[in-house]
Amino acid sequence: MKLRGYAGRLLYVDLSNSRVRVEDLNEEWARQFVGGSGLGAKFLYEMSDERTSPLAPENPLIFMTGPFTGTSVPLSGRHAVVCRSPLTGIFGESDVGGSWGANLKRAGFDGIIITGRSEKPVYLWLHDGRWEIRDASHLWGKDTYEIDPVLRGETHEKAVVSTIGQAGENLVPLAAILTDGKDARAAGRCGMGAVMGSKNLKAIVVYGTGNVSVHDPESVARLPKEFAPLINKNAENFRKYGTSGGLSAFEAMGTLPLQNWKFVGRWEESAEKINGFTMSETVLTGRYYCDACILGCGRKVKVEKGPYAGVDGAGPEYETLALLGSSCLVDDLEALCFANELCNRFGLDTISTGGAIAFGMEAYEKGLIDREDTGGIELRWGSAEALIGMIKMIAQKKGAGEILGKGVKKASEEIGKNSVEFAMHVKGLELPAHDPRGYNAGAVAFATSARGACHLSGLSHTFERVLKAPEIGIPEPLDRFKVEGKAALAAKTQNVMGMMDSLKLCKFILFGGVTLTDIVKWYRDVTGAEMTIEEFMKTGDRIFNLKRLYNVRLGISRKDDFLPFRSLTFKRIGKGLTPNLPPLGQMLGEYYEYRGWSEEGIPTPEKLRELGLSR
Amino acid sequence: MKLRGYAGRLLYVDLSNSRVRVEDLNEEWARQFVGGSGLGAKFLYEMSDERTSPLAPENPLIFMTGPFTGTSVPLSGRHAVVCRSPLTGIFGESDVGGSWGANLKRAGFDGIIITGRSEKPVYLWLHDGRWEIRDASHLWGKDTYEIDPVLRGETHEKAVVSTIGQAGENLVPLAAILTDGKDARAAGRCGMGAVMGSKNLKAIVVYGTGNVSVHDPESVARLPKEFAPLINKNAENFRKYGTSGGLSAFEAMGTLPLQNWKFVGRWEESAEKINGFTMSETVLTGRYYCDACILGCGRKVKVEKGPYAGVDGAGPEYETLALLGSSCLVDDLEALCFANELCNRFGLDTISTGGAIAFGMEAYEKGLIDREDTGGIELRWGSAEALIGMIKMIAQKKGAGEILGKGVKKASEEIGKNSVEFAMHVKGLELPAHDPRGYNAGAVAFATSARGACHLSGLSHTFERVLKAPEIGIPEPLDRFKVEGKAALAAKTQNVMGMMDSLKLCKFILFGGVTLTDIVKWYRDVTGAEMTIEEFMKTGDRIFNLKRLYNVRLGISRKDDFLPFRSLTFKRIGKGLTPNLPPLGQMLGEYYEYRGWSEEGIPTPEKLRELGLSR
């Protein structure tokens, strides 16, 4: 039986010769890898090899929706961007909300696969089954907020724009792809913006009005109403205070990054100044909902007075406030709103940018870079001025900004001396804002996730605090500091989240009380295919292993499944904090065993056969 | 009061212009840093800086005795070689037995400091207060066993020769300095042979007949007789079976390296074939005693028949059997005697050479190097032929031998791919044969010792098995797998061993039951200066911190205080083995705290002031 829930067609664009072709979706692959980043990984794996360099024309840049995208499944307004990362050199994916993916699907495409390099800047315009490659010379150099109304003017006022800013144009490895204009949702991580820039592709504009056909339309149509009360009840704070509602709680738990993860002590009053509660009482003007969202965690902010007046659009997320804010010891909320908007406009990942600047501040403190490198900026802890100045230098590839814009791994290699020691990354990806010293399963997930230090590929740390999943043997959240069972927890949750990123379902729905049992039912309602919890987990396992195989082909193995030295050796100390260090070695051994990988972290032939991944 | 026990003079040799001068020993320094590697470190620290590259003429190569050398203090026949290591790039020292140091002292010198580079090969001949720089062109290319009788023939039949073999001439970073001819004692670690080679200095020949004047001659003269019964009783097995008497016991404890430290399981029968008991029943012909030794752990062996016939001289030590043997899975004792002799003749450190070849075997197994690289050698686990062939290629800098001869750190950087993952070293120095997974304090000591992975700088692991030191709060050996107290144990024992290496006292005397109380009394008897146990420990602390300061100047900090990933993440499993992994992060934090170092592993100003090390 044919799978429903898919548009059934993929758009292949070769920008070197402006050739566009449409191909039917390979349904076998859709069953095996679902959609989103799972299916994207499959295309990437098949269409490239270890010789494909990230910024080469032949590196496929893959935009992929999932079966839920564009339907009325709650919180399904998402798509994935997949390609080999110019930041890390390995598997790259970015999963992003907004309404671009839903429009793509409604325009009749499950995904777009872009290869080649245009001679001059272009943008792509897709509209209900039709496509055009258009000149974008007049848009080159424009920021993502500027370009959005221009492109909607040139196409359709309801069209949605995914675009790069100047950072992507300049091939900055920290560059993101932004979508939804000044409501700014970012495919932030892994430098996807630089890949888009390398293809001379400024934007992809989509508008779709078709209907995504699903197996049981009535049942799917009922879902928002059916689940709204549950989600509203459980996740009310997400709507009220956004993702940064938890910032002070994380500060109190000792998992908020402070001063490039080296700060000893507490930061309570400062955290108070930048958290979601304060935001809701000061700069907040409204909430933003992705397509099919009933939660509304997105922030809209405005700064009307003072040095940062003019800010108007998406507000900073928790990750942004933590990496640009607390990790740089900046506690000026309006400044952080400004810095966030600057990153959005330039098209920069706020996590990696914040990580790079905090690294830069530590290097400056230690005398490894100086004012000559920074173009006169006093790159001091806590300086909002320095933060903002350095964001500009990164986007413009100037001085120290060019070095920091390569990410902390490469920056530390270039700067040398002791800087390797405070380069906080895994596999070249800067740490997100959940201290692995505060979550043992989170630590394993950071060390093993395909794209590097990633809190979303497993969301494992949340199962050490609030989430549970009784269907897969997690009846209650596990104690953060226990070691037992944490390797398995990380692996299980990675399998779950791989499915979420492939179905295209926002993970926050889990905080709303939706269960895996609900999700497999939704899968049946949308696609018509039955899926047990066991099959759900096995499919997640297959997707995770495929990403690993891609990385193994690039030389990744257990030597890379690491955490920064600081995370393994320096305890956080402060009133009420538990000075934990994750015993990574022990947990990693258990993790490989649970995964059926060799002691070197390579999937075994038996495991690959079991998952149908062997050739 | 003037310190006794010293010759009071140092010889400075500048080989660039053949200038030799004698200077009085700085008595203040002698009090602060004692002698041997402590005093050597002081000279190195003062005479060079971070711009002094290891093989540059200006890198001082320092041979240093201690106050006990040349006296009748039991087991004092030792000297130290100190310089910046071409293998690791950081602080380098080798401590060695034999009778060369005693002869140097009796010839009227506490030490020799060599700088510059001779235009042609030379050797140095020292004899009772006189010196000569002699042409060595006719000796260049000769191995250390060949050269010994030639040089004694040219000088004095009782002279003692310290020399490099072809490996040192070829500037192989694994090259050692050998002494005492075919009784072969090696200043093995850190590539000291390459530094000597870089100076075009083939050998230093010494003969001394003077008397080392001590404070209480009668008391010192009585020591051998007084302590012989105790030492004989407690350390009888050292005489009977040498250092490899413990090989099978270590196999049973799971601390013997097997297959480049990755082997899972037991290796009982093979261990049986190469251990000290088997040696004593087969190839052993006699025992070798260093100057003033009453223990005789040195082996003399002969192989008269079979493929390895011709072996005649020093037999393999435990470290040699473990690194060339078990770590390469070679269990043919006669082959190992041959391989050992080959290393001695070429002048190669057997620990690092074995480590490099085991690394090479794993690289070969993984297809990262092939037969073209090895010149046709099948570099397979367990192949004695391959082992011997690769030793030759390393000494001759041929093919894969040139790469492996740089040590596993650099070799893994050159070979790339996954090889970093099985490069078993700390700070560039290959692991000696005491698995840090089997000793938690040993693990900390490996991670923090100044020259890199070193079992002797702390000998900490032996305090987790047999040794104790009630005077400093170690009334009994500590359980190997306990974590509590291990950081302090490592630091304390490093301070003790730094003193042993400075006084120049063989550490095996501790196995003989000699106590720290005895040693401080001996110090008084020899030098005339009183020293409490507390002062003994503080002096050891000062010496350890000075070495650290030298390394800090070169960029060393906590980022380098690490263990190979395999040692932190893969448990040894096998009947009767405890599958331990050392929690390095936790212990390292405690270690720094105990040492009074910053969280980055840098001695604090307060600590330096306390030790009299601040400027």
mmCIF file with all atom_site columns, C-alpha atoms in Angstrom, chain A residues 344-426:
data_model
loop_
_atom_site.group_PDB
_atom_site.id
_atom_site.type_symbol
_atom_site.label_atom_id
_atom_site.label_alt_id
_atom_site.label_comp_id
_atom_site.label_asym_id
_atom_site.label_entity_id
_atom_site.label_seq_id
_atom_site.pdbx_PDB_ins_code
_atom_site.Cartn_x
_atom_site.Cartn_y
_atom_site.Cartn_z
_atom_site.occupancy
_atom_site.B_iso_or_equiv
_atom_site.pdbx_formal_charge
_atom_site.auth_seq_id
_atom_site.auth_comp_id
_atom_site.auth_asym_id
_atom_site.auth_atom_id
_atom_site.pdbx_PDB_model_num
ATOM 1  C CA . ASN A 1 344 ? 19.663 36.675 12.691 1.00 0.00 ? 344 ASN A CA 1
ATOM 2  C CA . ARG A 1 345 ? 20.250 39.426 10.175 1.00 0.00 ? 345 ARG A CA 1
ATOM 3  C CA . PHE A 1 346 ? 23.777 38.305 9.300  1.00 0.00 ? 346 PHE A CA 1
ATOM 4  C CA . GLY A 1 347 ? 22.627 34.701 9.375  1.00 0.00 ? 347 GLY A CA 1
ATOM 5  C CA . LEU A 1 348 ? 24.801 33.319 12.165 1.00 0.00 ? 348 LEU A CA 1
ATOM 6  C CA . ASP A 1 349 ? 24.179 30.421 14.536 1.00 0.00 ? 349 ASP A CA 1
ATOM 7  C CA . THR A 1 350 ? 23.833 32.040 17.943 1.00 0.00 ? 350 THR A CA 1
ATOM 8  C CA . ILE A 1 351 ? 25.049 28.950 19.807 1.00 0.00 ? 351 ILE A CA 1
ATOM 9  C CA . SER A 1 352 ? 28.299 28.582 17.908 1.00 0.00 ? 352 SER A CA 1
ATOM 10 C CA . THR A 1 353 ? 28.783 32.329 17.611 1.00 0.00 ? 353 THR A CA 1
ATOM 11 C CA . GLY A 1 354 ? 28.358 32.749 21.347 1.00 0.00 ? 354 GLY A CA 1
ATOM 12 C CA . GLY A 1 355 ? 30.671 29.799 21.951 1.00 0.00 ? 355 GLY A CA 1
ATOM 13 C CA . ALA A 1 356 ? 33.280 31.290 19.636 1.00 0.00 ? 356 ALA A CA 1
ATOM 14 C CA . ILE A 1 357 ? 33.124 34.725 21.254 1.00 0.00 ? 357 ILE A CA 1
ATOM 15 C CA . ALA A 1 358 ? 33.344 33.305 24.780 1.00 0.00 ? 358 ALA A CA 1
ATOM 16 C CA . PHE A 1 359 ? 36.373 31.371 23.588 1.00 0.00 ? 359 PHE A CA 1
ATOM 17 C CA . GLY A 1 360 ? 37.719 34.598 22.133 1.00 0.00 ? 360 GLY A CA 1
ATOM 18 C CA . MET A 1 361 ? 37.178 36.412 25.423 1.00 0.00 ? 361 MET A CA 1
ATOM 19 C CA . GLU A 1 362 ? 39.143 33.749 27.251 1.00 0.00 ? 362 GLU A CA 1
ATOM 20 C CA . ALA A 1 363 ? 41.914 33.910 24.645 1.00 0.00 ? 363 ALA A CA 1
ATOM 21 C CA . TYR A 1 364 ? 41.957 37.697 25.037 1.00 0.00 ? 364 TYR A CA 1
ATOM 22 C CA . GLU A 1 365 ? 42.111 37.407 28.805 1.00 0.00 ? 365 GLU A CA 1
ATOM 23 C CA . LYS A 1 366 ? 45.080 35.060 28.470 1.00 0.00 ? 366 LYS A CA 1
ATOM 24 C CA . GLY A 1 367 ? 46.842 37.368 26.045 1.00 0.00 ? 367 GLY A CA 1
ATOM 25 C CA . LEU A 1 368 ? 46.643 34.962 23.116 1.00 0.00 ? 368 LEU A CA 1
ATOM 26 C CA . ILE A 1 369 ? 44.862 37.551 20.997 1.00 0.00 ? 369 ILE A CA 1
ATOM 27 C CA . ASP A 1 370 ? 45.131 41.290 21.461 1.00 0.00 ? 370 ASP A CA 1
ATOM 28 C CA . ARG A 1 371 ? 43.538 44.560 20.471 1.00 0.00 ? 371 ARG A CA 1
ATOM 29 C CA . GLU A 1 372 ? 45.314 44.529 17.167 1.00 0.00 ? 372 GLU A CA 1
ATOM 30 C CA . ASP A 1 373 ? 43.537 41.264 16.321 1.00 0.00 ? 373 ASP A CA 1
ATOM 31 C CA . THR A 1 374 ? 40.200 42.555 17.511 1.00 0.00 ? 374 THR A CA 1
ATOM 32 C CA . GLY A 1 375 ? 40.439 45.831 15.628 1.00 0.00 ? 375 GLY A CA 1
ATOM 33 C CA . GLY A 1 376 ? 40.563 47.769 18.858 1.00 0.00 ? 376 GLY A CA 1
ATOM 34 C CA . ILE A 1 377 ? 37.752 45.942 20.661 1.00 0.00 ? 377 ILE A CA 1
ATOM 35 C CA . GLU A 1 378 ? 38.406 45.258 24.327 1.00 0.00 ? 378 GLU A CA 1
ATOM 36 C CA . LEU A 1 379 ? 37.166 41.694 24.171 1.00 0.00 ? 379 LEU A CA 1
ATOM 37 C CA . ARG A 1 380 ? 36.376 41.541 27.860 1.00 0.00 ? 380 ARG A CA 1
ATOM 38 C CA . TRP A 1 381 ? 34.037 39.306 29.803 1.00 0.00 ? 381 TRP A CA 1
ATOM 39 C CA . GLY A 1 382 ? 30.686 40.974 30.284 1.00 0.00 ? 382 GLY A CA 1
ATOM 40 C CA . SER A 1 383 ? 31.135 43.624 27.620 1.00 0.00 ? 383 SER A CA 1
ATOM 41 C CA . ALA A 1 384 ? 28.023 43.894 25.450 1.00 0.00 ? 384 ALA A CA 1
ATOM 42 C CA . GLU A 1 385 ? 29.880 46.286 23.214 1.00 0.00 ? 385 GLU A CA 1
ATOM 43 C CA . ALA A 1 386 ? 32.617 43.750 22.606 1.00 0.00 ? 386 ALA A CA 1
ATOM 44 C CA . LEU A 1 387 ? 30.053 41.015 21.993 1.00 0.00 ? 387 LEU A CA 1
ATOM 45 C CA . ILE A 1 388 ? 28.265 43.063 19.357 1.00 0.00 ? 388 ILE A CA 1
ATOM 46 C CA . GLY A 1 389 ? 31.487 44.253 17.776 1.00 0.00 ? 389 GLY A CA 1
ATOM 47 C CA . MET A 1 390 ? 32.784 40.723 17.486 1.00 0.00 ? 390 MET A CA 1
ATOM 48 C CA . ILE A 1 391 ? 29.548 39.422 15.944 1.00 0.00 ? 391 ILE A CA 1
ATOM 49 C CA . LYS A 1 392 ? 30.071 41.981 13.188 1.00 0.00 ? 392 LYS A CA 1
ATOM 50 C CA . MET A 1 393 ? 33.697 40.992 12.722 1.00 0.00 ? 393 MET A CA 1
ATOM 51 C CA . ILE A 1 394 ? 32.717 37.326 12.475 1.00 0.00 ? 394 ILE A CA 1
ATOM 52 C CA . ALA A 1 395 ? 30.061 38.000 9.843  1.00 0.00 ? 395 ALA A CA 1
ATOM 53 C CA . GLN A 1 396 ? 32.423 40.229 7.929  1.00 0.00 ? 396 GLN A CA 1
ATOM 54 C CA . LYS A 1 397 ? 35.401 37.887 8.354  1.00 0.00 ? 397 LYS A CA 1
ATOM 55 C CA . LYS A 1 398 ? 37.595 40.596 9.776  1.00 0.00 ? 398 LYS A CA 1
ATOM 56 C CA . GLY A 1 399 ? 40.650 40.133 11.982 1.00 0.00 ? 399 GLY A CA 1
ATOM 57 C CA . ALA A 1 400 ? 39.998 37.912 14.980 1.00 0.00 ? 400 ALA A CA 1
ATOM 58 C CA . GLY A 1 401 ? 36.435 37.555 13.674 1.00 0.00 ? 401 GLY A CA 1
ATOM 59 C CA . GLU A 1 402 ? 37.692 35.560 10.721 1.00 0.00 ? 402 GLU A CA 1
ATOM 60 C CA . ILE A 1 403 ? 39.489 33.163 13.050 1.00 0.00 ? 403 ILE A CA 1
ATOM 61 C CA . LEU A 1 404 ? 36.659 32.846 15.583 1.00 0.00 ? 404 LEU A CA 1
ATOM 62 C CA . GLY A 1 405 ? 34.181 32.413 12.732 1.00 0.00 ? 405 GLY A CA 1
ATOM 63 C CA . LYS A 1 406 ? 35.852 29.129 11.888 1.00 0.00 ? 406 LYS A CA 1
ATOM 64 C CA . GLY A 1 407 ? 34.576 27.757 15.185 1.00 0.00 ? 407 GLY A CA 1
ATOM 65 C CA . VAL A 1 408 ? 36.516 27.139 18.352 1.00 0.00 ? 408 VAL A CA 1
ATOM 66 C CA . LYS A 1 409 ? 38.152 23.916 17.169 1.00 0.00 ? 409 LYS A CA 1
ATOM 67 C CA . LYS A 1 410 ? 39.898 25.478 14.212 1.00 0.00 ? 410 LYS A CA 1
ATOM 68 C CA . ALA A 1 411 ? 40.388 28.780 16.022 1.00 0.00 ? 411 ALA A CA 1
ATOM 69 C CA . SER A 1 412 ? 42.208 26.985 18.812 1.00 0.00 ? 412 SER A CA 1
ATOM 70 C CA . GLU A 1 413 ? 44.387 25.196 16.295 1.00 0.00 ? 413 GLU A CA 1
ATOM 71 C CA . GLU A 1 414 ? 45.300 28.505 14.682 1.00 0.00 ? 414 GLU A CA 1
ATOM 72 C CA . ILE A 1 415 ? 45.805 30.428 17.893 1.00 0.00 ? 415 ILE A CA 1
ATOM 73 C CA . GLY A 1 416 ? 47.762 27.565 19.434 1.00 0.00 ? 416 GLY A CA 1
ATOM 74 C CA . LYS A 1 417 ? 49.346 27.770 22.866 1.00 0.00 ? 417 LYS A CA 1
ATOM 75 C CA . ASN A 1 418 ? 46.991 26.713 25.606 1.00 0.00 ? 418 ASN A CA 1
ATOM 76 C CA . SER A 1 419 ? 43.857 27.600 23.732 1.00 0.00 ? 419 SER A CA 1
ATOM 77 C CA . VAL A 1 420 ? 43.013 24.002 22.875 1.00 0.00 ? 420 VAL A CA 1
ATOM 78 C CA . GLU A 1 421 ? 42.309 23.586 26.539 1.00 0.00 ? 421 GLU A CA 1
ATOM 79 C CA . PHE A 1 422 ? 39.375 25.963 26.574 1.00 0.00 ? 422 PHE A CA 1
ATOM 80 C CA . ALA A 1 423 ? 37.989 25.162 23.129 1.00 0.00 ? 423 ALA A CA 1
ATOM 81 C CA . MET A 1 424 ? 34.588 23.910 24.179 1.00 0.00 ? 424 MET A CA 1
ATOM 82 C CA . HIS A 1 425 ? 33.327 21.674 21.412 1.00 0.00 ? 425 HIS A CA 1
ATOM 83 C CA . VAL A 1 426 ? 32.720 18.086 20.422 1.00 0.00 ? 426 VAL A CA 1
#
